[in-house]
Amino acid sequence: MEQDWAGTYTYTARVERPRTTEELQEVVRGARAVRALGTRHTFNGLADSPGVLVDLTALPDRVQVRDDGTVAVTAGTTFGALARELQRHGRALHNLGSLPHISVGGAVATGTHGSGDRAGALATAVRSFRRVGPDGEVAEVSRDDVAAQAVALGSTGVVTELVLATEPTYDVRQDVYRGAPLADVAGAFAAGDSVSAFTRWDGSADLWVKTRLPADVPDELLGAPRDPVSRDRITDEIVGNVTPQGGVPGPWHERLPHFRHDATPSNGDEVQSEFFVDRADTTDVVAALAGVADRFREHLVVGELRTVAADDLWLSMAHGRDSLAVHFTWRRTPGTLAEAVPLVTEVLAPFGARPHWGKAHPLRAAELAAVVPCLDRARELFDALDPDGVFASPSVVALGVRSGR
């Protein structure tokens, strides 16, 4: 049986690997239930299907940079491959996630993001996309429909190609400030174009500040000194393969991710959770989690705090509010899912926390409806687009994204 990227979830459905859009259409026409797989960087059963899975990475990668400043890219293409081709044409994306190894289609469908007070989730770059619908036909989604359907968890069809906005290429420097006071971290996020705060929830944080050039950077941030050395590590458990630090300038796609595109990503043997809260609550959220950290730290590899700009995408976790994204990389221990994840979920509930769709969390439809403003509206639309539930699954039904059939 096939598994997700980290080996934390085993898919129950058989996997088809169509090599052309026409082969994909035939699979959809012949199946009672279909879900799509990308690079499988999920930590739950979101992508699983009661019928068949289609592996979009089997389709040939295609990147077409257009004269109007957009780029057309196949859904199974990784951001690393897309970014390298854009750079070759002197173009760039507005942001990247921490891993360049994830597929464009999967990242968009789940609302995946990078960091930056003014930077929206990766899906905010989408201008249109093509998908294979429940009848096996290819349709194009554009204009106002993008906001409703870009982040759809694969619930309206199999996306084959996306058109994204680009901008002229730019250089970035990455500086790390070690040992900043965690309680004051809200004051750090405006220090660069993309800022991450890594912490073990022990009172201090390392601040990774990525700044577009030209720009000056301070020697201290929140009293923490800037490390002049590029250290190939995030924590003692996540060592190697990180992008250059120490203020060394480089192209956007080799600085905005945390990990190099030509190396093994992240830790691998792990579970991840992430929750989005109103950015205005940052200090209170940090205090609340710090107050219970002794109860979850034994399961934790590292935590990461990032910011995401508000957007209008219906199922984006940053919908309608500038957000703080609170990420946890967990060890694969029995206590992680049984104790640690429920604990942080409970602590964050009073802040209206929204979970990352592709990561581990215990929330279900009723709880999600209270914090995801467009959930009911999205479900009605998705059910109308796919009345026979070809792209539904027990997971998306449990989340309230689709109705049970």
PDB file of C-alpha atoms in Angstrom, residues 107-262:
ATOM      1  CA  ALA A 107      -0.327  23.463  -2.195  1.00  0.00           C
ATOM      2  CA  VAL A 108      -3.007  25.617  -3.805  1.00  0.00           C
ATOM      3  CA  ALA A 109      -5.807  23.158  -3.023  1.00  0.00           C
ATOM      4  CA  THR A 110      -4.958  23.087   0.700  1.00  0.00           C
ATOM      5  CA  GLY A 111      -4.201  26.778   1.239  1.00  0.00           C
ATOM      6  CA  THR A 112      -0.498  26.262   1.875  1.00  0.00           C
ATOM      7  CA  HIS A 113       1.561  29.409   2.505  1.00  0.00           C
ATOM      8  CA  GLY A 114       4.927  30.983   3.159  1.00  0.00           C
ATOM      9  CA  SER A 115       5.443  33.877   5.556  1.00  0.00           C
ATOM     10  CA  GLY A 116       5.147  37.646   5.408  1.00  0.00           C
ATOM     11  CA  ASP A 117       2.891  40.338   6.821  1.00  0.00           C
ATOM     12  CA  ARG A 118       2.020  41.442   3.282  1.00  0.00           C
ATOM     13  CA  ALA A 119       2.267  38.047   1.565  1.00  0.00           C
ATOM     14  CA  GLY A 120      -0.856  36.024   0.920  1.00  0.00           C
ATOM     15  CA  ALA A 121      -1.064  32.232   0.751  1.00  0.00           C
ATOM     16  CA  LEU A 122       0.327  30.609  -2.390  1.00  0.00           C
ATOM     17  CA  ALA A 123      -3.191  30.270  -3.834  1.00  0.00           C
ATOM     18  CA  THR A 124      -3.565  34.060  -3.991  1.00  0.00           C
ATOM     19  CA  ALA A 125      -1.356  33.976  -7.103  1.00  0.00           C
ATOM     20  CA  VAL A 126      -3.903  31.857  -9.025  1.00  0.00           C
ATOM     21  CA  ARG A 127      -5.571  33.623 -11.937  1.00  0.00           C
ATOM     22  CA  SER A 128      -7.284  30.599 -13.499  1.00  0.00           C
ATOM     23  CA  PHE A 129      -7.045  26.826 -13.623  1.00  0.00           C
ATOM     24  CA  ARG A 130      -8.210  23.806 -15.592  1.00  0.00           C
ATOM     25  CA  ARG A 131      -9.786  20.749 -14.054  1.00  0.00           C
ATOM     26  CA  VAL A 132     -11.314  17.461 -15.094  1.00  0.00           C
ATOM     27  CA  GLY A 133     -14.874  17.411 -13.754  1.00  0.00           C
ATOM     28  CA  PRO A 134     -17.107  14.507 -12.719  1.00  0.00           C
ATOM     29  CA  ASP A 135     -18.159  13.907 -16.334  1.00  0.00           C
ATOM     30  CA  GLY A 136     -14.543  13.570 -17.409  1.00  0.00           C
ATOM     31  CA  GLU A 137     -14.594  16.819 -19.343  1.00  0.00           C
ATOM     32  CA  VAL A 138     -12.021  19.602 -18.960  1.00  0.00           C
ATOM     33  CA  ALA A 139     -13.347  22.961 -17.756  1.00  0.00           C
ATOM     34  CA  GLU A 140     -11.602  26.264 -17.095  1.00  0.00           C
ATOM     35  CA  VAL A 141     -12.209  28.187 -13.877  1.00  0.00           C
ATOM     36  CA  SER A 142     -11.385  31.888 -13.902  1.00  0.00           C
ATOM     37  CA  ARG A 143     -12.238  35.340 -12.584  1.00  0.00           C
ATOM     38  CA  ASP A 144     -14.641  35.427  -9.614  1.00  0.00           C
ATOM     39  CA  ASP A 145     -14.891  31.627  -9.506  1.00  0.00           C
ATOM     40  CA  VAL A 146     -11.233  31.349  -8.501  1.00  0.00           C
ATOM     41  CA  ALA A 147     -11.901  32.769  -5.025  1.00  0.00           C
ATOM     42  CA  ALA A 148     -14.577  30.148  -4.441  1.00  0.00           C
ATOM     43  CA  GLN A 149     -12.791  27.147  -5.907  1.00  0.00           C
ATOM     44  CA  ALA A 150      -8.990  27.551  -5.797  1.00  0.00           C
ATOM     45  CA  VAL A 151      -8.761  26.134  -2.259  1.00  0.00           C
ATOM     46  CA  ALA A 152     -11.200  23.246  -2.640  1.00  0.00           C
ATOM     47  CA  LEU A 153      -9.343  20.233  -1.215  1.00  0.00           C
ATOM     48  CA  GLY A 154      -9.810  18.385  -4.506  1.00  0.00           C
ATOM     49  CA  SER A 155     -13.571  18.363  -3.986  1.00  0.00           C
ATOM     50  CA  THR A 156     -14.701  19.715  -7.362  1.00  0.00           C
ATOM     51  CA  GLY A 157     -12.437  17.845  -9.766  1.00  0.00           C
ATOM     52  CA  VAL A 158      -8.863  17.002 -10.652  1.00  0.00           C
ATOM     53  CA  VAL A 159      -6.925  20.181 -11.374  1.00  0.00           C
ATOM     54  CA  THR A 160      -4.489  19.663 -14.243  1.00  0.00           C
ATOM     55  CA  GLU A 161      -3.060  23.128 -14.890  1.00  0.00           C
ATOM     56  CA  LEU A 162      -2.937  26.481 -13.114  1.00  0.00           C
ATOM     57  CA  VAL A 163      -2.157  29.992 -14.308  1.00  0.00           C
ATOM     58  CA  LEU A 164      -0.297  32.072 -11.710  1.00  0.00           C
ATOM     59  CA  ALA A 165       0.663  35.725 -11.482  1.00  0.00           C
ATOM     60  CA  THR A 166       4.392  36.449 -11.534  1.00  0.00           C
ATOM     61  CA  GLU A 167       6.619  39.484 -11.064  1.00  0.00           C
ATOM     62  CA  PRO A 168      10.176  40.441 -12.047  1.00  0.00           C
ATOM     63  CA  THR A 169      12.824  38.354 -10.326  1.00  0.00           C
ATOM     64  CA  TYR A 170      14.435  39.671  -7.142  1.00  0.00           C
ATOM     65  CA  ASP A 171      17.225  38.818  -4.740  1.00  0.00           C
ATOM     66  CA  VAL A 172      16.832  38.018  -1.049  1.00  0.00           C
ATOM     67  CA  ARG A 173      19.150  37.763   1.943  1.00  0.00           C
ATOM     68  CA  GLN A 174      18.435  35.493   4.918  1.00  0.00           C
ATOM     69  CA  ASP A 175      19.585  36.459   8.412  1.00  0.00           C
ATOM     70  CA  VAL A 176      19.108  34.514  11.631  1.00  0.00           C
ATOM     71  CA  TYR A 177      18.811  36.189  15.046  1.00  0.00           C
ATOM     72  CA  ARG A 178      19.333  33.640  17.782  1.00  0.00           C
ATOM     73  CA  GLY A 179      17.802  33.664  21.250  1.00  0.00           C
ATOM     74  CA  ALA A 180      15.088  36.314  20.953  1.00  0.00           C
ATOM     75  CA  PRO A 181      12.525  36.457  23.792  1.00  0.00           C
ATOM     76  CA  LEU A 182       9.515  34.424  22.688  1.00  0.00           C
ATOM     77  CA  ALA A 183       7.078  36.634  24.605  1.00  0.00           C
ATOM     78  CA  ASP A 184       8.040  39.600  22.393  1.00  0.00           C
ATOM     79  CA  VAL A 185       7.896  37.782  19.067  1.00  0.00           C
ATOM     80  CA  ALA A 186       4.968  39.848  17.762  1.00  0.00           C
ATOM     81  CA  GLY A 187       7.437  42.682  17.271  1.00  0.00           C
ATOM     82  CA  ALA A 188       9.632  40.690  14.894  1.00  0.00           C
ATOM     83  CA  PHE A 189       7.372  39.967  11.935  1.00  0.00           C
ATOM     84  CA  ALA A 190       7.679  43.397  10.330  1.00  0.00           C
ATOM     85  CA  ALA A 191      11.479  43.125  10.272  1.00  0.00           C
ATOM     86  CA  GLY A 192      11.598  41.473   6.847  1.00  0.00           C
ATOM     87  CA  ASP A 193       9.542  40.401   3.872  1.00  0.00           C
ATOM     88  CA  SER A 194       9.291  36.860   5.264  1.00  0.00           C
ATOM     89  CA  VAL A 195       9.922  36.098   8.933  1.00  0.00           C
ATOM     90  CA  SER A 196       9.785  32.785  10.787  1.00  0.00           C
ATOM     91  CA  ALA A 197      10.234  32.289  14.517  1.00  0.00           C
ATOM     92  CA  PHE A 198      11.471  28.809  15.433  1.00  0.00           C
ATOM     93  CA  THR A 199      10.991  27.791  19.051  1.00  0.00           C
ATOM     94  CA  ARG A 200      10.890  24.815  21.375  1.00  0.00           C
ATOM     95  CA  TRP A 201       8.430  26.815  23.478  1.00  0.00           C
ATOM     96  CA  ASP A 202      11.115  27.242  26.119  1.00  0.00           C
ATOM     97  CA  GLY A 203      11.040  31.042  26.309  1.00  0.00           C
ATOM     98  CA  SER A 204      13.293  31.857  23.357  1.00  0.00           C
ATOM     99  CA  ALA A 205      13.070  31.826  19.567  1.00  0.00           C
ATOM    100  CA  ASP A 206      15.413  31.957  16.601  1.00  0.00           C
ATOM    101  CA  LEU A 207      14.197  34.534  14.086  1.00  0.00           C
ATOM    102  CA  TRP A 208      14.752  33.773  10.395  1.00  0.00           C
ATOM    103  CA  VAL A 209      14.403  37.051   8.513  1.00  0.00           C
ATOM    104  CA  LYS A 210      14.289  36.996   4.714  1.00  0.00           C
ATOM    105  CA  THR A 211      14.610  40.437   3.137  1.00  0.00           C
ATOM    106  CA  ARG A 212      14.260  41.564  -0.464  1.00  0.00           C
ATOM    107  CA  LEU A 213      17.271  43.478  -1.712  1.00  0.00           C
ATOM    108  CA  PRO A 214      18.410  46.169  -1.699  1.00  0.00           C
ATOM    109  CA  ALA A 215      17.810  46.688   2.017  1.00  0.00           C
ATOM    110  CA  ASP A 216      19.636  47.273   5.270  1.00  0.00           C
ATOM    111  CA  VAL A 217      19.199  44.844   8.146  1.00  0.00           C
ATOM    112  CA  PRO A 218      19.807  45.459  11.861  1.00  0.00           C
ATOM    113  CA  ASP A 219      22.589  43.819  13.834  1.00  0.00           C
ATOM    114  CA  GLU A 220      20.083  43.017  16.600  1.00  0.00           C
ATOM    115  CA  LEU A 221      16.389  42.160  16.633  1.00  0.00           C
ATOM    116  CA  LEU A 222      14.433  42.068  19.908  1.00  0.00           C
ATOM    117  CA  GLY A 223      17.820  42.108  21.618  1.00  0.00           C
ATOM    118  CA  ALA A 224      18.994  38.988  19.771  1.00  0.00           C
ATOM    119  CA  PRO A 225      22.258  39.248  17.801  1.00  0.00           C
ATOM    120  CA  ARG A 226      22.433  38.557  14.085  1.00  0.00           C
ATOM    121  CA  ASP A 227      24.407  35.376  13.427  1.00  0.00           C
ATOM    122  CA  PRO A 228      27.026  36.120  10.736  1.00  0.00           C
ATOM    123  CA  VAL A 229      27.526  32.413  10.016  1.00  0.00           C
ATOM    124  CA  SER A 230      25.391  30.277   7.703  1.00  0.00           C
ATOM    125  CA  ARG A 231      24.580  27.244   9.853  1.00  0.00           C
ATOM    126  CA  ASP A 232      23.166  24.229   8.031  1.00  0.00           C
ATOM    127  CA  ARG A 233      20.506  23.444  10.616  1.00  0.00           C
ATOM    128  CA  ILE A 234      17.180  24.490  12.099  1.00  0.00           C
ATOM    129  CA  THR A 235      17.425  22.516  15.340  1.00  0.00           C
ATOM    130  CA  ASP A 236      19.692  19.751  16.605  1.00  0.00           C
ATOM    131  CA  GLU A 237      17.164  17.306  15.117  1.00  0.00           C
ATOM    132  CA  ILE A 238      16.752  19.065  11.765  1.00  0.00           C
ATOM    133  CA  VAL A 239      20.270  19.359  10.410  1.00  0.00           C
ATOM    134  CA  GLY A 240      21.385  19.823   6.819  1.00  0.00           C
ATOM    135  CA  ASN A 241      19.962  20.912   3.489  1.00  0.00           C
ATOM    136  CA  VAL A 242      18.781  24.375   4.568  1.00  0.00           C
ATOM    137  CA  THR A 243      19.063  27.438   2.348  1.00  0.00           C
ATOM    138  CA  PRO A 244      22.041  29.814   2.880  1.00  0.00           C
ATOM    139  CA  GLN A 245      21.927  32.136   5.881  1.00  0.00           C
ATOM    140  CA  GLY A 246      24.350  34.768   7.154  1.00  0.00           C
ATOM    141  CA  GLY A 247      23.034  37.533   4.916  1.00  0.00           C
ATOM    142  CA  VAL A 248      24.491  36.077   1.713  1.00  0.00           C
ATOM    143  CA  PRO A 249      22.433  37.471  -1.205  1.00  0.00           C
ATOM    144  CA  GLY A 250      20.808  35.042  -3.596  1.00  0.00           C
ATOM    145  CA  PRO A 251      17.846  34.640  -5.937  1.00  0.00           C
ATOM    146  CA  TRP A 252      14.383  34.530  -4.392  1.00  0.00           C
ATOM    147  CA  HIS A 253      13.847  30.801  -4.967  1.00  0.00           C
ATOM    148  CA  GLU A 254      17.074  29.901  -3.144  1.00  0.00           C
ATOM    149  CA  ARG A 255      16.298  31.983  -0.037  1.00  0.00           C
ATOM    150  CA  LEU A 256      12.517  32.069   0.582  1.00  0.00           C
ATOM    151  CA  PRO A 257      12.207  28.304   1.244  1.00  0.00           C
ATOM    152  CA  HIS A 258      13.880  26.925   4.353  1.00  0.00           C
ATOM    153  CA  PHE A 259      15.158  23.868   2.492  1.00  0.00           C
ATOM    154  CA  ARG A 260      17.145  23.515  -0.717  1.00  0.00           C
ATOM    155  CA  HIS A 261      15.300  22.136  -3.716  1.00  0.00           C
ATOM    156  CA  ASP A 262      18.145  19.719  -4.514  1.00  0.00           C
TER     157      ASP A 262
END
